[in-house]
XYZ file of C-alpha atoms in Angstrom:
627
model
C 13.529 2.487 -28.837
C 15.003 4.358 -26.028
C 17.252 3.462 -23.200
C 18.287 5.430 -20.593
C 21.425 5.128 -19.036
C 22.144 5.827 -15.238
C 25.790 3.911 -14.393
C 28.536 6.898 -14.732
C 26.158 9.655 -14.994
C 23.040 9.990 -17.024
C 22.305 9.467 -20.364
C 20.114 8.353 -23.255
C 19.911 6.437 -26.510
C 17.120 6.454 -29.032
C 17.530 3.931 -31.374
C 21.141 3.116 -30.854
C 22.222 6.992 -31.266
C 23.648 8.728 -27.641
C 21.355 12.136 -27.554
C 21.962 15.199 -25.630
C 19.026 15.352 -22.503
C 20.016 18.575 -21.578
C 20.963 20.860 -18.843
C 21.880 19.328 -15.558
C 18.440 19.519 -14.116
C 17.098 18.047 -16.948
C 18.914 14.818 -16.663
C 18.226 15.198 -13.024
C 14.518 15.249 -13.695
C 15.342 12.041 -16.350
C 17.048 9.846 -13.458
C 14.041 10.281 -11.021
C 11.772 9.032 -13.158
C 13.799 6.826 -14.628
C 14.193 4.917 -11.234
C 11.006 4.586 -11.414
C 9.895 4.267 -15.217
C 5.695 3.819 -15.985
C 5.005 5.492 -12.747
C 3.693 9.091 -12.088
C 6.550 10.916 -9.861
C 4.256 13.854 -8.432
C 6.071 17.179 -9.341
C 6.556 17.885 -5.568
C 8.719 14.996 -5.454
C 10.818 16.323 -8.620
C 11.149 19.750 -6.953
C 12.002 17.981 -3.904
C 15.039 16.118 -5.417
C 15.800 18.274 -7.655
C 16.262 21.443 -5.201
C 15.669 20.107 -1.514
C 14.620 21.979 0.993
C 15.445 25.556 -0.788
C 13.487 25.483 -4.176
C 13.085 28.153 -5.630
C 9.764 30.135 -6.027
C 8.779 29.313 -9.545
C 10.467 25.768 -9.148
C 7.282 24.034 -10.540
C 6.733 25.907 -14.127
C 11.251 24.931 -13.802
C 9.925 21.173 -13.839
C 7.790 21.461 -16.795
C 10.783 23.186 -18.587
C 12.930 20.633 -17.956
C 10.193 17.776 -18.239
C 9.819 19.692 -22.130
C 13.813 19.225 -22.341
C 13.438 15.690 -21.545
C 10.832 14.971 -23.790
C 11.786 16.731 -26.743
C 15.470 15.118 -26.506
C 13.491 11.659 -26.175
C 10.304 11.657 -28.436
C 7.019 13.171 -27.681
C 5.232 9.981 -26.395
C 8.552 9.544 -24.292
C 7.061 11.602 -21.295
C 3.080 12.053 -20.165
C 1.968 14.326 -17.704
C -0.654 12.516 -15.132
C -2.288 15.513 -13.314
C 0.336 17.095 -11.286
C 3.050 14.284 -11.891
C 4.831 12.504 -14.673
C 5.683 9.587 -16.467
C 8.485 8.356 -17.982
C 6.724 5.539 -20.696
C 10.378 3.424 -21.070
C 9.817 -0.620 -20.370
C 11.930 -1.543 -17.159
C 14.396 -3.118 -19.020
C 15.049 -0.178 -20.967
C 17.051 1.141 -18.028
C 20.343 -0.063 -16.632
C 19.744 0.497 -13.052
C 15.986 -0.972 -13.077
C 17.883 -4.242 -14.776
C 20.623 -4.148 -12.285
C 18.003 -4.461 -9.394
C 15.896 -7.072 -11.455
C 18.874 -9.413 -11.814
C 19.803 -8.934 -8.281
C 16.056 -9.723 -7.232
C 16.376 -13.090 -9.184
C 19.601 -14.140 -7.882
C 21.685 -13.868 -10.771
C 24.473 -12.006 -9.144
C 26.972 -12.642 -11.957
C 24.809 -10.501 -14.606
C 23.788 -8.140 -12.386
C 27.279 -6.969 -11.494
C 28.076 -7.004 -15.219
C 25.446 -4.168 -15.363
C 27.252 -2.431 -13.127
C 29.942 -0.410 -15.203
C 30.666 3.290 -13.184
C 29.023 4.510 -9.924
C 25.269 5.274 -10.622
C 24.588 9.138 -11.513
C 27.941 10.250 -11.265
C 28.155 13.991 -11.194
C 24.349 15.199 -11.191
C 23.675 17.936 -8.296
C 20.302 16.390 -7.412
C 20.097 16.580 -3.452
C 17.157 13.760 -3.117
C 18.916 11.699 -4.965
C 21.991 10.849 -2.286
C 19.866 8.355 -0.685
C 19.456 6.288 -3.920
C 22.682 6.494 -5.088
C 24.041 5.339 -1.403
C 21.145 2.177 -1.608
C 22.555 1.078 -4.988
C 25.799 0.991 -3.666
C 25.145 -1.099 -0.670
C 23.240 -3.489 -2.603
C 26.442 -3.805 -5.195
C 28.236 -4.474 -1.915
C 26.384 -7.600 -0.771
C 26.202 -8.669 -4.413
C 29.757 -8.141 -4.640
C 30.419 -10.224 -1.178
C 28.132 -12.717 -1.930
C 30.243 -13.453 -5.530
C 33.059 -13.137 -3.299
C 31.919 -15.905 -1.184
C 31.580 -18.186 -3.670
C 34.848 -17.563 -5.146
C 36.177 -18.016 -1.888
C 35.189 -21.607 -1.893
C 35.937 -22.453 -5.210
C 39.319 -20.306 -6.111
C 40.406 -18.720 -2.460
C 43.795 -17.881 -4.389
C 41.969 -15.543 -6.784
C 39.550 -13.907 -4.362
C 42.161 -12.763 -2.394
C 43.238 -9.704 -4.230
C 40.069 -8.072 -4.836
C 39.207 -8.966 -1.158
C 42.379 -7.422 -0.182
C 41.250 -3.865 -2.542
C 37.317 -4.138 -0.338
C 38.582 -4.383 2.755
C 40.661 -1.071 2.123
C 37.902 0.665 0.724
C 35.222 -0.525 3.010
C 37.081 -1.478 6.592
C 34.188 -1.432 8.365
C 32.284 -4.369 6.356
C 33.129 -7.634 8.737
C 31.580 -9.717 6.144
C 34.528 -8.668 3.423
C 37.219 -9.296 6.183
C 35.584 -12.759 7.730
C 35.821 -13.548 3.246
C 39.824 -12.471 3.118
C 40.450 -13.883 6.392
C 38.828 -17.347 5.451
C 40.615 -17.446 1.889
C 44.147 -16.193 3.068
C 43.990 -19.175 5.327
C 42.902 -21.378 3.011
C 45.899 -20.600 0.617
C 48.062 -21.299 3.537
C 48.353 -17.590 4.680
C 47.733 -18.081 8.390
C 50.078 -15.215 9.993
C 48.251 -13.244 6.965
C 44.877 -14.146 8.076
C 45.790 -13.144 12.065
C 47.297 -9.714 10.287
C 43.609 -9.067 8.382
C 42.146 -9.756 11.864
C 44.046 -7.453 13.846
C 43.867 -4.749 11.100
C 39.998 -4.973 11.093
C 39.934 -4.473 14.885
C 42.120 -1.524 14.612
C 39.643 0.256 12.586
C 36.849 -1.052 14.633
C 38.159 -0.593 17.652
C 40.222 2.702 16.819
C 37.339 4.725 14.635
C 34.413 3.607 16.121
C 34.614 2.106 19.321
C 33.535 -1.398 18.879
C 35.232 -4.635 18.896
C 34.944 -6.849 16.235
C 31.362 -8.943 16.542
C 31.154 -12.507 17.180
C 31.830 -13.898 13.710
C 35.272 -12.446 13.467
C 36.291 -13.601 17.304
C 35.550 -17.109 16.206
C 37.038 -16.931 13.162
C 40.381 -15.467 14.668
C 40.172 -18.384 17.463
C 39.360 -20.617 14.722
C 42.798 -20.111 12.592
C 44.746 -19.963 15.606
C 43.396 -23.394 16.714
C 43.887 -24.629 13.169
C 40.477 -26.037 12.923
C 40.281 -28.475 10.326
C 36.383 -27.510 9.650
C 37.460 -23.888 8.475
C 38.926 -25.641 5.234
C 35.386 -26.232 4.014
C 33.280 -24.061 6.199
C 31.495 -21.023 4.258
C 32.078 -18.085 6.503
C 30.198 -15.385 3.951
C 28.161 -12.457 4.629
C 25.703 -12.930 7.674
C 27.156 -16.827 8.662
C 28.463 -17.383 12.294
C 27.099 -18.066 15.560
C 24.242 -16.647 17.171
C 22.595 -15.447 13.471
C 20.556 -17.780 12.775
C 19.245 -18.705 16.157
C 17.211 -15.605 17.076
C 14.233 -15.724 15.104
C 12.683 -19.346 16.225
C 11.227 -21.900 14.198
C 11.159 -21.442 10.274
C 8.634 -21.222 8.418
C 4.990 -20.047 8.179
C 4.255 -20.196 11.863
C 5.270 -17.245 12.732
C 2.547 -15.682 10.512
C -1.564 -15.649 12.418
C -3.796 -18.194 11.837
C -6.631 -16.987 9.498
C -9.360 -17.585 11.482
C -12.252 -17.328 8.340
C -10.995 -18.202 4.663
C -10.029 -15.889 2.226
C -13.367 -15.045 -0.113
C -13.566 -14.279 -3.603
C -9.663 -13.316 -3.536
C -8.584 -15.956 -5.578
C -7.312 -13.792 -8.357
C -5.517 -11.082 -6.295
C -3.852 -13.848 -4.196
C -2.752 -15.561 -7.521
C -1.589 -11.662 -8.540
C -0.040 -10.871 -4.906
C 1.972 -14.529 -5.352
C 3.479 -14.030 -8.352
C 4.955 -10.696 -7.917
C 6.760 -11.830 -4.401
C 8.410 -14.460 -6.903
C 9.649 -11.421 -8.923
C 10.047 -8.677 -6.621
C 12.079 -8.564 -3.487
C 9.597 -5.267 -2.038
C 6.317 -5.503 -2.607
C 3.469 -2.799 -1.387
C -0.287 -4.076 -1.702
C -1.781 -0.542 -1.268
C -5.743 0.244 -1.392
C -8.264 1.868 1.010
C -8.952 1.022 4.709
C -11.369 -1.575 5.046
C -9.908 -3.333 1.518
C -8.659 -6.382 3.158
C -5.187 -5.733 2.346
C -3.624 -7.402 5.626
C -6.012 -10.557 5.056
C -4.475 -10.919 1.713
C -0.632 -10.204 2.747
C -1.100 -12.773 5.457
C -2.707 -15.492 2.708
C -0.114 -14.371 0.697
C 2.870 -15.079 2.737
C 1.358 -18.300 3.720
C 1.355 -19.367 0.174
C 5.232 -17.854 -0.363
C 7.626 -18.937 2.739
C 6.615 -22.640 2.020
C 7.460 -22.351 -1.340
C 10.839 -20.760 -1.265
C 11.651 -22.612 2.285
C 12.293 -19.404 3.764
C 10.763 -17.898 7.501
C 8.323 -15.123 7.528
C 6.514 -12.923 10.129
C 3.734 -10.097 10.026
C 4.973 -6.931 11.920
C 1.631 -5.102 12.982
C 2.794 -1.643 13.198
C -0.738 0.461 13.620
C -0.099 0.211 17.665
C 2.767 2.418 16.991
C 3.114 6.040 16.942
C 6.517 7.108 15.350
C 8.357 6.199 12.100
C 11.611 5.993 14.703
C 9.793 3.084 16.265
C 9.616 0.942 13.341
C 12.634 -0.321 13.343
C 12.216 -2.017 17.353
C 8.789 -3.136 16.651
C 10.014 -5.313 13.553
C 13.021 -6.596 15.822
C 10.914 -7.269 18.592
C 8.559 -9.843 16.011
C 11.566 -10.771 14.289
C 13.424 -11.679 17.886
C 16.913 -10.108 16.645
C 19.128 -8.629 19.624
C 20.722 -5.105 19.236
C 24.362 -5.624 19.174
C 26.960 -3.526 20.940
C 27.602 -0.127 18.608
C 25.149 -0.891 16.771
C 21.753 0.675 15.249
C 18.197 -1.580 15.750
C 18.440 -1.799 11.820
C 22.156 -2.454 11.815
C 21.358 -5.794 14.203
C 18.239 -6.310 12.031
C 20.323 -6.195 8.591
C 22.913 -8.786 10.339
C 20.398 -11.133 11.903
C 18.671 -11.480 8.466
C 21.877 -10.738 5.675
C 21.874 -14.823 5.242
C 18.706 -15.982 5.391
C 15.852 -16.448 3.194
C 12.511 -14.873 4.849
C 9.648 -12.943 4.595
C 8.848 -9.510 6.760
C 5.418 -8.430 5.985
C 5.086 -4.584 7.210
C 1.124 -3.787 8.393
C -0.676 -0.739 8.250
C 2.759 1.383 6.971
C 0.695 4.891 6.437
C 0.847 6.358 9.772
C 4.557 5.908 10.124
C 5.319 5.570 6.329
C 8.752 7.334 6.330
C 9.947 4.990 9.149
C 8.695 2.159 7.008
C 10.062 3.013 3.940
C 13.542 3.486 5.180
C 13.551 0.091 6.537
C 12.336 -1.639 4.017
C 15.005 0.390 1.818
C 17.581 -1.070 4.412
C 16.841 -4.717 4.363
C 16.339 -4.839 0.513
C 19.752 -3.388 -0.024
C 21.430 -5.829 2.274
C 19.875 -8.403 2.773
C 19.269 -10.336 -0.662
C 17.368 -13.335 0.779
C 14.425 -11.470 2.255
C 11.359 -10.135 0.601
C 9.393 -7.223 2.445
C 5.770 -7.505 1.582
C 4.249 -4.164 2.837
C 0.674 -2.931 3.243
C -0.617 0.828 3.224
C -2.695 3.243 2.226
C 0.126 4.856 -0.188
C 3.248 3.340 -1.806
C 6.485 3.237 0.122
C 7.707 5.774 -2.793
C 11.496 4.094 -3.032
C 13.437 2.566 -5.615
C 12.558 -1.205 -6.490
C 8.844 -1.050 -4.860
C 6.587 -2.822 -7.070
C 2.494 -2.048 -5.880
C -0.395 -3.913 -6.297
C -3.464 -2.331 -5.590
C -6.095 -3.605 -4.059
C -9.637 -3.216 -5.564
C -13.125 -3.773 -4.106
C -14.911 -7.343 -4.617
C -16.983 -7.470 -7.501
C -20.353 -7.975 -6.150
C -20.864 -10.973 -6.857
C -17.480 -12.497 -4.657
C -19.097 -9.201 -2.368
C -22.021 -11.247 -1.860
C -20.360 -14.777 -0.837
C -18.437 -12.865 1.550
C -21.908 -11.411 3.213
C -23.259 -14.843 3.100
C -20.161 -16.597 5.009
C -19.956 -13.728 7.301
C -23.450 -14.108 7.985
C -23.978 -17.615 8.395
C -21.290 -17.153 11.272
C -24.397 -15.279 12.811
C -27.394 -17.231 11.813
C -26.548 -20.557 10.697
C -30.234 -20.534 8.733
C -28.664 -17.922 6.616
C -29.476 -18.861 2.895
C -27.947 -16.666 -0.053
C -30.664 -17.499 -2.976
C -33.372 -16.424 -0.850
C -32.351 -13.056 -1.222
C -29.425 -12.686 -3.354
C -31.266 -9.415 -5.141
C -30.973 -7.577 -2.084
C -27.609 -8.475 -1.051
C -26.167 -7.878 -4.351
C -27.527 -3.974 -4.024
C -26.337 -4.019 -0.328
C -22.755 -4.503 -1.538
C -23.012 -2.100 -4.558
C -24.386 0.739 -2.349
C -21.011 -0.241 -0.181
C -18.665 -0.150 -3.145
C -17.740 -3.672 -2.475
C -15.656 -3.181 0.305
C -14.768 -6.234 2.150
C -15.012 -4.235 5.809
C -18.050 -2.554 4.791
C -19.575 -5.606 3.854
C -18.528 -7.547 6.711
C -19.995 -4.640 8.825
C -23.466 -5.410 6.935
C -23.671 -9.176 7.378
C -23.084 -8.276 11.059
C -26.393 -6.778 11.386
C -27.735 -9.907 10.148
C -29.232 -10.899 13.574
C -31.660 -7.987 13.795
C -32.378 -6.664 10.259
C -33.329 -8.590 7.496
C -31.072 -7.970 3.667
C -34.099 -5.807 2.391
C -34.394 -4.068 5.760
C -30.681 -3.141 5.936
C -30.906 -2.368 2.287
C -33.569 0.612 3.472
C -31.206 1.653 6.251
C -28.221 2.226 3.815
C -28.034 5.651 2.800
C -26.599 6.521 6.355
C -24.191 3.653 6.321
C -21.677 5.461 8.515
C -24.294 5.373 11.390
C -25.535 1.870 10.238
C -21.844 -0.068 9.946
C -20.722 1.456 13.514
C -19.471 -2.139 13.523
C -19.499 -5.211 15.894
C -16.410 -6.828 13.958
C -14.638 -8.743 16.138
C -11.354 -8.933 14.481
C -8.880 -5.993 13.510
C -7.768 -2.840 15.903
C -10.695 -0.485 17.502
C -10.284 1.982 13.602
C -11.534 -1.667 12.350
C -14.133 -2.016 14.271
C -16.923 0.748 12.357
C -16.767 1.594 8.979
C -16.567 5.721 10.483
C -13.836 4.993 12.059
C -11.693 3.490 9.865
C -12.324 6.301 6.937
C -12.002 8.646 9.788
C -8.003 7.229 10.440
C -7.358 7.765 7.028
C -8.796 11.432 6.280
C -6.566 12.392 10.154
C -3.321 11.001 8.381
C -3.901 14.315 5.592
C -2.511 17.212 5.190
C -4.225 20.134 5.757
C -4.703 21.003 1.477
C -5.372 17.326 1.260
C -7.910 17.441 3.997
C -10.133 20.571 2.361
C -10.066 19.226 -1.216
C -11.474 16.013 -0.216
C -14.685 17.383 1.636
C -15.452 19.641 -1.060
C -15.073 16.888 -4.143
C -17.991 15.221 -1.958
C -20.453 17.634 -3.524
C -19.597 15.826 -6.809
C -22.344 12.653 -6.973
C -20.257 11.156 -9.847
C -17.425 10.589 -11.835
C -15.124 14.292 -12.859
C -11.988 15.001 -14.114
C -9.336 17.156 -13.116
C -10.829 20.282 -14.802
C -14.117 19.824 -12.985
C -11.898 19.426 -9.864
C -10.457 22.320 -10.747
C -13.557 24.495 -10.886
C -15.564 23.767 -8.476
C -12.544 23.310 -5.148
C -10.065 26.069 -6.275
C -10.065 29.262 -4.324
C -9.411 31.458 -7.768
C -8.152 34.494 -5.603
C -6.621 31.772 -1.815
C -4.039 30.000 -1.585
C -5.797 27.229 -2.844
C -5.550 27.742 -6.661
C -5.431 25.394 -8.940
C -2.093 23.873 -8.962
C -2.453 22.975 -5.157
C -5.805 21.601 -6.149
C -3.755 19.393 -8.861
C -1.492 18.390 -6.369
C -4.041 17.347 -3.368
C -5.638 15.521 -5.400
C -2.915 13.575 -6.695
C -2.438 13.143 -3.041
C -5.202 12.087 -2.091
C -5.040 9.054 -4.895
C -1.645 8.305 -3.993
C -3.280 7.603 -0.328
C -6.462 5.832 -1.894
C -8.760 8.657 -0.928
C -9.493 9.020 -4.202
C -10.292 6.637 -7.061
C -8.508 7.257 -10.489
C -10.112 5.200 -12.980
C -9.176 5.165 -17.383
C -11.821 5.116 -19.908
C -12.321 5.987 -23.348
C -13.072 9.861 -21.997
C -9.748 9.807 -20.020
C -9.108 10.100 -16.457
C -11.811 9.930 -14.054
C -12.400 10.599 -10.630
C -14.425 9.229 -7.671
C -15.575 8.928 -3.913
C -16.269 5.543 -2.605
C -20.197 5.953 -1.060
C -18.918 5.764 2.328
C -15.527 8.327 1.829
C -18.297 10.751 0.516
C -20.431 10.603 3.113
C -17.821 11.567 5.548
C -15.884 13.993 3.553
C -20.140 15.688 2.714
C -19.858 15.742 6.838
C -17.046 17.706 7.414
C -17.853 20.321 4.568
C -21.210 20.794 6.353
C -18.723 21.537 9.571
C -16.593 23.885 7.559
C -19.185 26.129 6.920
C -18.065 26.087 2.832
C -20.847 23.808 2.044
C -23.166 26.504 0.107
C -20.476 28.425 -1.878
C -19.038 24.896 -3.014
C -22.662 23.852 -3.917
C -22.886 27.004 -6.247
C -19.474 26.529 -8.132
C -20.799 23.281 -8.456
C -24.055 24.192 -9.781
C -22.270 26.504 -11.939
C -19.883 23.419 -13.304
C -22.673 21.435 -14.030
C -24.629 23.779 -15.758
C -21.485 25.017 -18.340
C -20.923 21.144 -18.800
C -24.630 20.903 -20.099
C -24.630 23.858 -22.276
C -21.352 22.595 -23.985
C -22.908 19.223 -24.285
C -25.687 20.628 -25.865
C -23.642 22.729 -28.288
C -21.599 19.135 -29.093
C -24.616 17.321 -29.177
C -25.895 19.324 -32.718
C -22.444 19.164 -34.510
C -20.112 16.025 -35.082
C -18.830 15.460 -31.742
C -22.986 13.841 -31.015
C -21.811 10.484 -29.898
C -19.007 11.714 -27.447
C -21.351 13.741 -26.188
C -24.238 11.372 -25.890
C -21.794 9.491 -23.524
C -20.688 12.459 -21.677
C -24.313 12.965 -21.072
C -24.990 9.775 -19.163
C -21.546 9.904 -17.187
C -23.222 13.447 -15.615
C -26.551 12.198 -14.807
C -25.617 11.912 -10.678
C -24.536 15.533 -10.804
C -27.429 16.773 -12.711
C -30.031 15.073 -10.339
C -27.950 16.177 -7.169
């Protein structure tokens, strides 16, 4: 078994024995995926941390040096590579940190800080890695405050010493000095507790220009009037007038009204439910058009209820920067900016006590913004859960993803039928379930596309619109009436997605249309590299793991490994703009010359052993072979 240590540095044990990982980089490369064990880090991330922003030129083939380090110090299943990114294939538990955040997420504060034995990755030279390090310690801090708190009720005598050590370390934290304040008084200590005050103000006041906020004012006026409510009153971490009053009425009304039900979901919302009661940052993630928002909004109706808590959705595809994320969520949220203060410092303050729910829409266009808020409130704010939706994970410690998949088609067809009875009230489902069925196979089963389809319900009959399918682009220009105007035709939603790539990204994907099936990386490889450009194949490897990480692409697993594919409609499009690009008929050829060395080498495998692999291989390349 191996467990990987990150508290005081970085280390590893393999069945109870400490082993050497290596050279500095090495354990580097071991933390960041460690952070993040059983998912694929790409290897631009890894050079990333690893170097920053001056790698050097053969930093990549350095990676799979060190990634070799790493797994020969660990065992050879230890580490996988998963196109152009790895995978550290450890449990979650097996890591200190990971269990550190999972206690923390459950609210056992008391064995999470017991976790907690040195500062996390003490002496690595990792540059990308400063951010994590600094989020780990701000969550210890609000663990540590909110163990503080309670002590503070229950022993004020005792807190006050390691209160008194905080508040040294960390003068600018009013929550630690409301906490010493609170329990010097409480032992009797009121000259002490006016001293604490006036200290804390000095700093404030002194290093940054502030006075002390509200809580503090009232709690010094409070001890000077000797208010016989400050002998029981909790004054921890986020308490104190004016916190709790911004956001409105609790509870799920501050989330829209669903205006159709949920269809054929029943599963993923069951999925979605249960990981918000695990995970304090959740990121459903899945193509435009997937019904992601429709299920975070079901989802969080089902959640604040249950864990009496407030919750909002922050819409945030009318905005244009990842700066303005932070204003858009206060504005929803209703949380005033303080004086001296950040709009995610007065977010983290309005929200550091109470129990909620922030569910971040359409993160992909501002993704950045929306990661390093969500980073934010997790760290210091233990009582809310950020439920996110994107095209692409937020990428930061924590994150749990679910990802969305298409309706099967048979849910696909009860969601054309209710869609379309909306329309035509006649509408009857058994009458021509055949054809609807194949109308939301040819659309992959996706719940926009499908949606789009019933819509045209008034004019064309199912077998009708079945006929018109093969240019649904054109066909599903949309009459939704719900969602933004990139909702509103299957083209244009595809067509936000593809304008979010980068330019690499943005070539590979129109020239993997020419592939009618399923491939694999090596077919990838053949038929999109420029042998001789800048495109070789290692920037293929990476754009493509790109362009799955942004659910451009579809990975799926089967017995012949990993596979490759183009939803119909993301095919279409991508077929349109390497028509534009003028590479359409040298593409064409390296993919006629892929298919035909595939054949000959299933023909070779079909006359030896390897005949019922091949048999199988066979049928997976029919689409090529007739296109």
């Amino acid at each position: 078994m191996v467990e990987v240590r990150l508290f005081g540095g970085v280390s590893a044990v393999v069945d109870g024995d400490p082993i050497d990982v290596g050279p500095a980089k090495a354990r580097a490369l071991l933390a960041v995926l460690a952070l993040s064990p059983g998912a694929a880090v790409p290897v631009s991330r890894l050079v990333e941390v690893l170097w920053g922003d001056d790698p050097p030129r053969t930093a990549e083939k350095t990676v799979q040096t060190y990634a070799t380090a790493v797994r020969k110090a660990l065992g050879p299943s230890s580490l996988t590579r998963v196109g152009s990114a790895y995978r550290l294939e450890v449990a979650p538990g097996a890591v200190d940190v990971v269990r550190f955040e999972r206690l923390l997420s459950g609210g056992d504060i008391g064995a999470a800080l017991e976790q907690w034995t040195a500062m996390p990755l003490a002496g690595l030279d990792a540059p990308g890695l400063g951010p994590v390090v600094d989020a780990l310690v701000e969550r210890r801090l609000v663990a540590v405050e909110a163990d503080l708190e309670r002590r503070v009720d229950d022993d004020p005598a005792a807190a006050v010493p390691a209160l008194t050590e905080l508040t040294a370390t960390h003068p600018f934290r009013e929550g630690l000095w409301a906490l010493l304040m609170t329990a010097l008084y409480r032992v009797g200590r009121q000259a002490d507790a006016l001293a604490a005050y006036r200290t804390a103000r000095r700093h404030l006041v002194d290093e940054l220009g502030v006075e002390p906020g509200p809580r503090l004012r009232e709690l010094e006026a409070a001890i000077l009037a000797q208010d016989a409510a400050l002998a029981a009153e909790r004054t921890g971490p986020g308490r104190g007038a004016g916190v709790g009053s911004a956001a409105g009425p609790a509870g799920v009304g501050h989330l829209p009204r669903r205006d159709v039900p949920l269809v054929a979901r029943e599963a993923a919302l069951d999925q979605v439910a249960e990981a918000l009661d695990r995970c304090p940052l959740l990121t459903l993630v899945g193509p435009g058009g997937i019904g992601k928002t429709s299920l975070a909004v079901a989802a969080a109706q089902r959640f604040a209820p249950s864990v009496e808590g407030e919750a909002w959705l922050v819409e945030l595809d009318q905005i244009a920067t990842s700066a303005e994320v932070p204003r858009a969520v206060a504005a929803v949220v209703r949380v005033p900016e303080g004086p001296g203060q950040t709009v995610t410092q007065a977010l983290i303050t309005g929200l550091a006590d109470r129990r909620a729910l922030v569910v971040l829409d359409n993160c992909e266009h501002v993704i950045d913004g929306a990661a390093e808020l969500a980073r934010a409130v997790s760290a210091a704010c233990p009582g809310v859960t950020v439920l996110a939706t994107s095209r692409e994970r937020l990428g930061i410690v924590g994150e749990q993803v679910v990802s969305v998949a298409p309706l099967p088609v048979a849910g696909a067809a009860e969601l054309f039928a209710e869609r379309a009875r909306a329309i035509d009230p006649s509408f009857e489902l058994e009458g021509c379930r055949s054809e609807v069925e194949q109308i939301c196979e040819r659309v992959d089963g996706l719940p926009l596309a499908v949606e789009l389809a019933a819509a045209r319900i008034a004019t064309l009959a199912p077998a009708d619109l079945l006929a018109r399918l093969d240019d649904r682009l054109r066909l599903l220009g949309g009459t939704r009436p719900a969602g933004g105007d990139r909702h509103r035709s299957l083209r244009a939603t595809i067509e936000w997605s593809h304008d979010l790539l980068a330019p690499d990204e943005q070539v590979v994907l129109r020239r993997l249309s020419v592939f009618a099936g399923r491939f694999d990386l090596a077919a990838a490889e053949a038929v999109v590299a420029d042998p001789d450009g800048p495109l070789d194949e290692v920037a293929v490897d990476e754009a493509l793991a790109g362009l799955v990480d942004r659910s451009m692409v579809v990975a799926e697993s089967g017995p012949s490994g990993r596979r490759f594919r183009l939803l119909a409609a993301m095919r279409q499009l991508a077929a349109e703009h390497l028509g534009e690009s003028g590479e359409a008929a040298g593409v064409a050829d390296c993919h006629t010359d892929w298919v035909l060395a595939s054949v000959r080498d299933i023909g070779r495998r079909l006359e030896g052993w390897d005949e019922i692999v091949a048999v199988d291989e066979l049928s997976e390349r029919w689409p090529d072979l007739r296109a």
